[in-house]
Amino acid sequence: MIPLEDSPVTRDGKALILAYDHGLEHGPSADFGSVPETLDPEQIFEIGTHDAVTSLAVQKGVAETYYPSYDDSVNLLAKLNGTSNLWTGEPYSPQNWTVEYAAEIGADAVGYTVYSGSNHETEMYEDFRKVQEEAHSEYDLPVVMWSYPRGQGLKNDTKESVIAYATRIALEIGADMAKVKYPGSRESMEWAVQSAGEMPVVMSGGSKVSDYEFLSSVEAVMDAGGSGLAVGRNVWQRDDPEAILDALEQVIFEDATADEALDE
Ligand code: FBP
C-alpha cells in the first residue's frame, strides 16, 4: 500500500476529492441540467482550486483538455475507467486510458471503479490488478478504488454488511484508499473503516441533499475514523459551491461539527 499521508492528494492524511466524471457516468441532462454552468468543465476546475479540495477526479478527455491550464493549482486524480448510463447490461466499467498516459498528463493518483458482485466481477478484478500493479511499481501512483458492490444478486448496495465488505475488498485487492457509499450511520461507517485496516476510507457524496443533512453525514464519517469525502453533485450543484467547501474544510480538516461549520 502507498501511504497517503505524504501524497499531494491528501492534506494531513485526509482527502476531499472533487468528482466530475458525471458527464460520462450519468449524462449531461441528469446532472448538469439544474445548474447549466456545470456543463463547462472549466467552471469545475475553478471550484477545484479551493484550498479544501485535495484532488479533482476526471476522465481522460476532460483531463487532456482542461488540466494543462490548472496543473499548478489542482491535483489530478485520473479516473481511468467509467461507463455510460446507456449501457444496460450487468455492471461493468471499461478502462478508458492507461496508467502510463495518465502519468504522462501529470496525474497525482489514479481512480478505478470495481463492481464486486457483478457477473463481470472476475474481469474487473483482473483489470484492476493490472492498473494497481502498474501504478505502484512503475509510477508510484496511489490507487483510489470506487468500491461499489452491485449487480443482479445485490438488492441493497448501501447495507452495513455490503459497505464493510466493499472496504475490505479494496484492502484485499490492493487499493490505497476506498471510496464507498454512506451506509447510513456513524456505527455502520465505523465497521466499514475497521474492516479496511490501515487503508483510508472516504465517503461518496451522492445526490444533492440539504446542507445540514450532507454535513452531518460527513461529520459522522469523520467521527467513525473515515478519511474524508469524494463528492460531486453536493458541491457543484449548489448555488454557492465555495460556501459548502468552506464548511467541508472545517468538518474534514478542522474537526468542526456540522452545526459549527454552518454557524460560521
Ligand atoms: P457524487 O458525489 O455526485 O455522487 O459523485 C461521486 C461519484 O462516484 C462520481 O464519481 C460518479 O460519477 C458517480 O458518483 C457514480 O454514481 P453511481 O454509479 O451511483 O451512479
Short mmCIF file of C-alpha atoms and ligand atoms in Angstrom, two decimals:
data_model
loop_
_atom_site.label_atom_id
_atom_site.label_comp_id
_atom_site.label_asym_id
_atom_site.label_seq_id
_atom_site.Cartn_x
_atom_site.Cartn_y
_atom_site.Cartn_z
CA MET A 1 0.00 0.00 0.00
CA ILE A 2 1.26 3.50 -0.79
CA PRO A 3 0.91 5.61 2.39
CA LEU A 4 -1.18 8.64 1.56
CA GLU A 5 0.00 10.94 4.36
CA ASP A 6 2.80 12.31 2.18
CA SER A 7 0.84 12.32 -1.05
CA PRO A 8 -0.22 15.61 -2.65
CA VAL A 9 -3.75 14.19 -2.95
CA THR A 10 -4.25 14.35 0.83
CA ARG A 11 -3.84 17.01 3.47
CA ASP A 12 -2.93 15.76 6.95
CA GLY A 13 -3.79 12.29 5.63
CA LYS A 14 -7.34 13.35 4.77
CA ALA A 15 -8.95 13.86 1.40
CA LEU A 16 -11.60 15.95 -0.27
CA ILE A 17 -11.84 14.60 -3.79
CA LEU A 18 -13.98 16.69 -6.10
CA ALA A 19 -15.57 14.24 -8.57
CA TYR A 20 -16.56 15.36 -12.05
CA ASP A 21 -16.95 12.24 -14.20
CA HIS A 22 -20.72 12.56 -14.27
CA GLY A 23 -20.84 13.61 -17.92
CA LEU A 24 -19.82 10.05 -18.73
CA GLU A 25 -21.50 8.18 -15.87
CA HIS A 26 -24.90 9.89 -15.87
CA GLY A 27 -25.02 12.20 -18.91
CA PRO A 28 -25.46 15.98 -19.06
CA SER A 29 -29.25 16.11 -18.69
CA ALA A 30 -29.24 14.12 -15.46
CA ASP A 31 -26.63 16.08 -13.54
CA PHE A 32 -25.83 19.39 -15.26
CA GLY A 33 -29.37 20.49 -16.12
CA SER A 34 -30.18 22.11 -12.76
CA VAL A 35 -27.09 24.37 -12.82
CA PRO A 36 -26.23 24.85 -16.51
CA GLU A 37 -22.77 26.35 -15.81
CA THR A 38 -21.67 22.92 -14.53
CA LEU A 39 -21.72 21.68 -18.13
CA ASP A 40 -18.49 23.66 -18.59
CA PRO A 41 -15.52 21.70 -17.17
CA GLU A 42 -13.60 24.92 -16.67
CA GLN A 43 -16.12 26.04 -14.04
CA ILE A 44 -15.43 22.85 -12.08
CA PHE A 45 -11.66 23.26 -12.38
CA GLU A 46 -12.15 26.76 -10.92
CA ILE A 47 -14.10 25.25 -7.99
CA GLY A 48 -11.31 22.67 -7.67
CA THR A 49 -8.78 25.41 -6.87
CA HIS A 50 -10.43 25.90 -3.45
CA ASP A 51 -7.95 25.10 -0.66
CA ALA A 52 -10.18 22.38 0.75
CA VAL A 53 -10.05 20.32 -2.45
CA THR A 54 -7.17 17.84 -2.38
CA SER A 55 -7.77 16.45 -5.90
CA LEU A 56 -10.11 16.61 -8.86
CA ALA A 57 -11.29 13.30 -10.36
CA VAL A 58 -11.95 13.46 -14.09
CA GLN A 59 -11.91 11.26 -17.16
CA LYS A 60 -9.29 11.33 -19.92
CA GLY A 61 -10.77 13.81 -22.37
CA VAL A 62 -11.53 16.39 -19.69
CA ALA A 63 -8.06 15.92 -18.19
CA GLU A 64 -6.34 16.28 -21.56
CA THR A 65 -8.24 19.40 -22.49
CA TYR A 66 -8.50 21.34 -19.23
CA TYR A 67 -5.86 20.10 -16.78
CA PRO A 68 -2.85 21.72 -18.52
CA SER A 69 -4.12 25.19 -17.52
CA TYR A 70 -4.59 24.07 -13.91
CA ASP A 71 -1.57 21.87 -13.24
CA ASP A 72 -0.24 24.39 -10.71
CA SER A 73 -3.49 24.79 -8.82
CA VAL A 74 -5.26 21.41 -8.92
CA ASN A 75 -4.11 17.84 -8.14
CA LEU A 76 -5.26 15.43 -10.81
CA LEU A 77 -6.92 12.14 -9.90
CA ALA A 78 -7.16 10.32 -13.20
CA LYS A 79 -10.37 8.28 -13.24
CA LEU A 80 -9.22 5.52 -15.54
CA ASN A 81 -12.44 3.60 -16.11
CA GLY A 82 -16.04 4.59 -16.45
CA THR A 83 -19.20 3.65 -18.27
CA SER A 84 -22.23 5.46 -19.60
CA ASN A 85 -25.78 5.21 -18.39
CA LEU A 86 -26.72 3.94 -21.82
CA TRP A 87 -25.22 0.55 -21.01
CA THR A 88 -27.98 -1.74 -19.74
CA GLY A 89 -26.10 -4.98 -19.06
CA GLU A 90 -24.69 -6.28 -15.81
CA PRO A 91 -22.43 -3.59 -14.28
CA TYR A 92 -19.03 -3.36 -15.94
CA SER A 93 -16.75 -0.35 -16.21
CA PRO A 94 -14.18 -0.47 -19.01
CA GLN A 95 -10.77 1.14 -18.79
CA ASN A 96 -10.62 4.24 -20.97
CA TRP A 97 -6.97 5.29 -20.52
CA THR A 98 -3.77 3.73 -19.31
CA VAL A 99 -1.78 4.45 -16.16
CA GLU A 100 1.12 5.39 -18.42
CA TYR A 101 -0.90 8.02 -20.28
CA ALA A 102 -2.38 9.40 -17.04
CA ALA A 103 1.13 9.74 -15.60
CA GLU A 104 2.25 11.50 -18.79
CA ILE A 105 -0.55 14.05 -18.42
CA GLY A 106 0.55 14.65 -14.82
CA ALA A 107 -1.78 12.56 -12.65
CA ASP A 108 -1.07 12.58 -8.91
CA ALA A 109 -3.23 9.49 -8.34
CA VAL A 110 -5.48 7.17 -10.32
CA GLY A 111 -9.06 6.12 -9.63
CA TYR A 112 -10.78 2.90 -10.60
CA THR A 113 -14.33 1.61 -10.14
CA VAL A 114 -14.85 -2.03 -9.23
CA TYR A 115 -18.35 -3.53 -9.12
CA SER A 116 -17.93 -6.56 -6.85
CA GLY A 117 -20.90 -8.90 -7.15
CA SER A 118 -21.47 -8.16 -10.83
CA ASN A 119 -21.38 -11.05 -13.28
CA HIS A 120 -18.31 -9.23 -14.63
CA GLU A 121 -16.51 -9.28 -11.28
CA THR A 122 -13.71 -11.56 -12.46
CA GLU A 123 -12.89 -9.31 -15.44
CA MET A 124 -12.99 -6.22 -13.28
CA TYR A 125 -10.62 -7.73 -10.70
CA GLU A 126 -8.25 -8.64 -13.49
CA ASP A 127 -8.44 -5.13 -14.97
CA PHE A 128 -7.88 -3.63 -11.52
CA ARG A 129 -4.90 -5.90 -10.87
CA LYS A 130 -3.08 -4.64 -13.97
CA VAL A 131 -3.78 -1.00 -13.14
CA GLN A 132 -2.78 -1.36 -9.49
CA GLU A 133 0.47 -3.14 -10.25
CA GLU A 134 1.49 -0.68 -12.95
CA ALA A 135 0.52 2.36 -10.85
CA HIS A 136 2.54 1.10 -7.88
CA SER A 137 5.57 -0.44 -9.50
CA GLU A 138 6.11 1.86 -12.50
CA TYR A 139 4.84 5.26 -11.37
CA ASP A 140 4.47 5.20 -7.58
CA LEU A 141 0.91 6.48 -8.01
CA PRO A 142 -1.73 5.75 -5.36
CA VAL A 143 -4.92 4.00 -6.47
CA VAL A 144 -8.29 5.15 -5.17
CA MET A 145 -10.91 2.44 -5.63
CA TRP A 146 -14.55 3.36 -6.16
CA SER A 147 -15.68 0.17 -4.39
CA TYR A 148 -19.30 -0.26 -5.42
CA PRO A 149 -20.76 -3.74 -4.95
CA ARG A 150 -23.65 -4.00 -7.37
CA GLY A 151 -25.27 -6.39 -9.81
CA GLN A 152 -28.19 -8.78 -10.17
CA GLY A 153 -27.65 -10.50 -6.84
CA LEU A 154 -27.43 -7.34 -4.73
CA LYS A 155 -30.71 -5.87 -3.55
CA ASN A 156 -29.32 -3.15 -1.28
CA ASP A 157 -25.94 -1.70 -2.10
CA THR A 158 -25.72 0.60 0.96
CA LYS A 159 -26.39 -2.04 3.63
CA GLU A 160 -23.88 -2.05 6.52
CA SER A 161 -22.54 -5.50 5.67
CA VAL A 162 -22.18 -4.62 1.98
CA ILE A 163 -20.25 -1.41 2.66
CA ALA A 164 -17.92 -3.14 5.14
CA TYR A 165 -17.38 -5.83 2.51
CA ALA A 166 -16.66 -3.09 -0.04
CA THR A 167 -13.89 -1.51 2.06
CA ARG A 168 -12.44 -4.90 2.88
CA ILE A 169 -12.34 -5.94 -0.78
CA ALA A 170 -10.47 -2.72 -1.57
CA LEU A 171 -7.87 -3.55 1.09
CA GLU A 172 -7.62 -7.16 -0.06
CA ILE A 173 -7.05 -6.41 -3.74
CA GLY A 174 -4.58 -3.62 -3.18
CA ALA A 175 -6.25 -0.19 -3.19
CA ASP A 176 -4.61 2.68 -1.33
CA MET A 177 -7.94 4.30 -0.50
CA ALA A 178 -11.56 3.14 -0.83
CA LYS A 179 -14.46 5.35 -1.76
CA VAL A 180 -17.77 3.87 -0.65
CA LYS A 181 -21.41 4.88 -0.35
CA TYR A 182 -22.54 6.08 3.06
CA PRO A 183 -24.08 3.12 4.93
CA GLY A 184 -26.49 5.37 6.85
CA SER A 185 -24.99 5.78 10.31
CA ARG A 186 -21.79 6.51 12.15
CA GLU A 187 -21.74 2.98 13.63
CA SER A 188 -22.05 1.34 10.23
CA MET A 189 -19.29 3.55 8.87
CA GLU A 190 -17.10 2.65 11.84
CA TRP A 191 -17.45 -1.02 10.94
CA ALA A 192 -16.55 -0.25 7.34
CA VAL A 193 -13.48 1.76 8.40
CA GLN A 194 -12.33 -1.00 10.77
CA SER A 195 -12.80 -3.60 8.05
CA ALA A 196 -10.32 -1.68 5.90
CA GLY A 197 -7.45 -1.96 8.40
CA GLU A 198 -4.93 0.81 7.75
CA MET A 199 -6.32 1.69 4.35
CA PRO A 200 -8.14 5.05 4.40
CA VAL A 201 -11.84 5.15 3.56
CA VAL A 202 -13.77 8.11 2.15
CA MET A 203 -17.48 8.58 1.67
CA SER A 204 -19.07 9.02 -1.74
CA GLY A 205 -21.21 12.17 -1.90
CA GLY A 206 -24.44 11.01 -3.55
CA SER A 207 -27.31 13.08 -4.87
CA LYS A 208 -27.87 16.57 -3.54
CA VAL A 209 -29.39 16.93 -0.06
CA SER A 210 -29.70 19.87 2.37
CA ASP A 211 -26.57 21.50 3.79
CA TYR A 212 -27.30 20.12 7.22
CA GLU A 213 -28.02 16.55 6.11
CA PHE A 214 -24.92 16.49 3.95
CA LEU A 215 -22.54 17.98 6.52
CA SER A 216 -23.95 15.74 9.27
CA SER A 217 -23.16 12.64 7.23
CA VAL A 218 -19.62 13.94 6.64
CA GLU A 219 -19.28 14.62 10.38
CA ALA A 220 -20.42 11.04 11.10
CA VAL A 221 -17.86 9.68 8.64
CA MET A 222 -15.05 11.66 10.27
CA ASP A 223 -16.19 10.58 13.76
CA ALA A 224 -16.18 6.98 12.52
CA GLY A 225 -12.50 7.27 11.61
CA GLY A 226 -13.09 7.99 7.93
CA SER A 227 -10.56 10.00 5.94
CA GLY A 228 -12.84 12.38 4.13
CA LEU A 229 -15.04 12.61 1.13
CA ALA A 230 -15.26 12.22 -2.63
CA VAL A 231 -18.06 14.47 -3.78
CA GLY A 232 -19.54 15.88 -6.94
CA ARG A 233 -23.17 16.92 -7.00
CA ASN A 234 -23.34 18.04 -3.37
CA VAL A 235 -20.74 20.68 -4.18
CA TRP A 236 -21.15 21.86 -7.75
CA GLN A 237 -24.94 21.62 -7.91
CA ARG A 238 -25.14 24.22 -5.12
CA ASP A 239 -25.64 27.93 -5.80
CA ASP A 240 -22.55 28.68 -3.76
CA PRO A 241 -20.00 25.84 -4.06
CA GLU A 242 -17.41 27.91 -2.23
CA ALA A 243 -19.58 28.20 0.88
CA ILE A 244 -20.10 24.44 1.15
CA LEU A 245 -16.37 23.86 0.56
CA ASP A 246 -15.59 26.33 3.38
CA ALA A 247 -17.87 24.28 5.64
CA LEU A 248 -16.44 20.96 4.47
CA GLU A 249 -12.94 22.24 5.13
CA GLN A 250 -13.89 22.78 8.75
CA VAL A 251 -15.59 19.41 9.20
CA ILE A 252 -12.93 17.35 7.42
CA PHE A 253 -9.70 19.14 8.35
CA GLU A 254 -10.54 21.12 11.49
CA ASP A 255 -12.77 18.67 13.44
CA ALA A 256 -15.77 21.02 13.41
CA THR A 257 -19.30 19.69 13.78
CA ALA A 258 -21.90 20.29 11.08
CA ASP A 259 -23.57 22.87 13.35
CA GLU A 260 -20.32 24.73 13.96
CA ALA A 261 -19.46 24.75 10.27
CA LEU A 262 -22.90 26.11 9.37
CA ASP A 263 -22.74 28.81 12.06
CA GLU A 264 -19.61 30.38 10.57
P1 FBP B 1 -21.45 12.25 -6.37
O1 FBP B 1 -20.85 12.88 -5.15
O2 FBP B 1 -22.10 13.27 -7.26
O3 FBP B 1 -22.35 11.09 -6.01
O4 FBP B 1 -20.23 11.68 -7.23
C1 FBP B 1 -19.48 10.57 -6.79
C2 FBP B 1 -19.46 9.51 -7.87
O5 FBP B 1 -18.76 8.35 -7.51
C3 FBP B 1 -18.92 10.01 -9.20
O6 FBP B 1 -17.52 9.86 -9.27
C4 FBP B 1 -19.65 9.16 -10.17
O7 FBP B 1 -19.88 9.81 -11.38
C5 FBP B 1 -20.95 8.90 -9.51
O8 FBP B 1 -20.78 9.10 -8.14
C6 FBP B 1 -21.39 7.49 -9.79
O9 FBP B 1 -22.57 7.26 -9.09
P2 FBP B 1 -23.45 5.99 -9.41
O10 FBP B 1 -22.58 4.93 -10.00
O11 FBP B 1 -24.03 5.59 -8.10
O12 FBP B 1 -24.49 6.46 -10.37
#
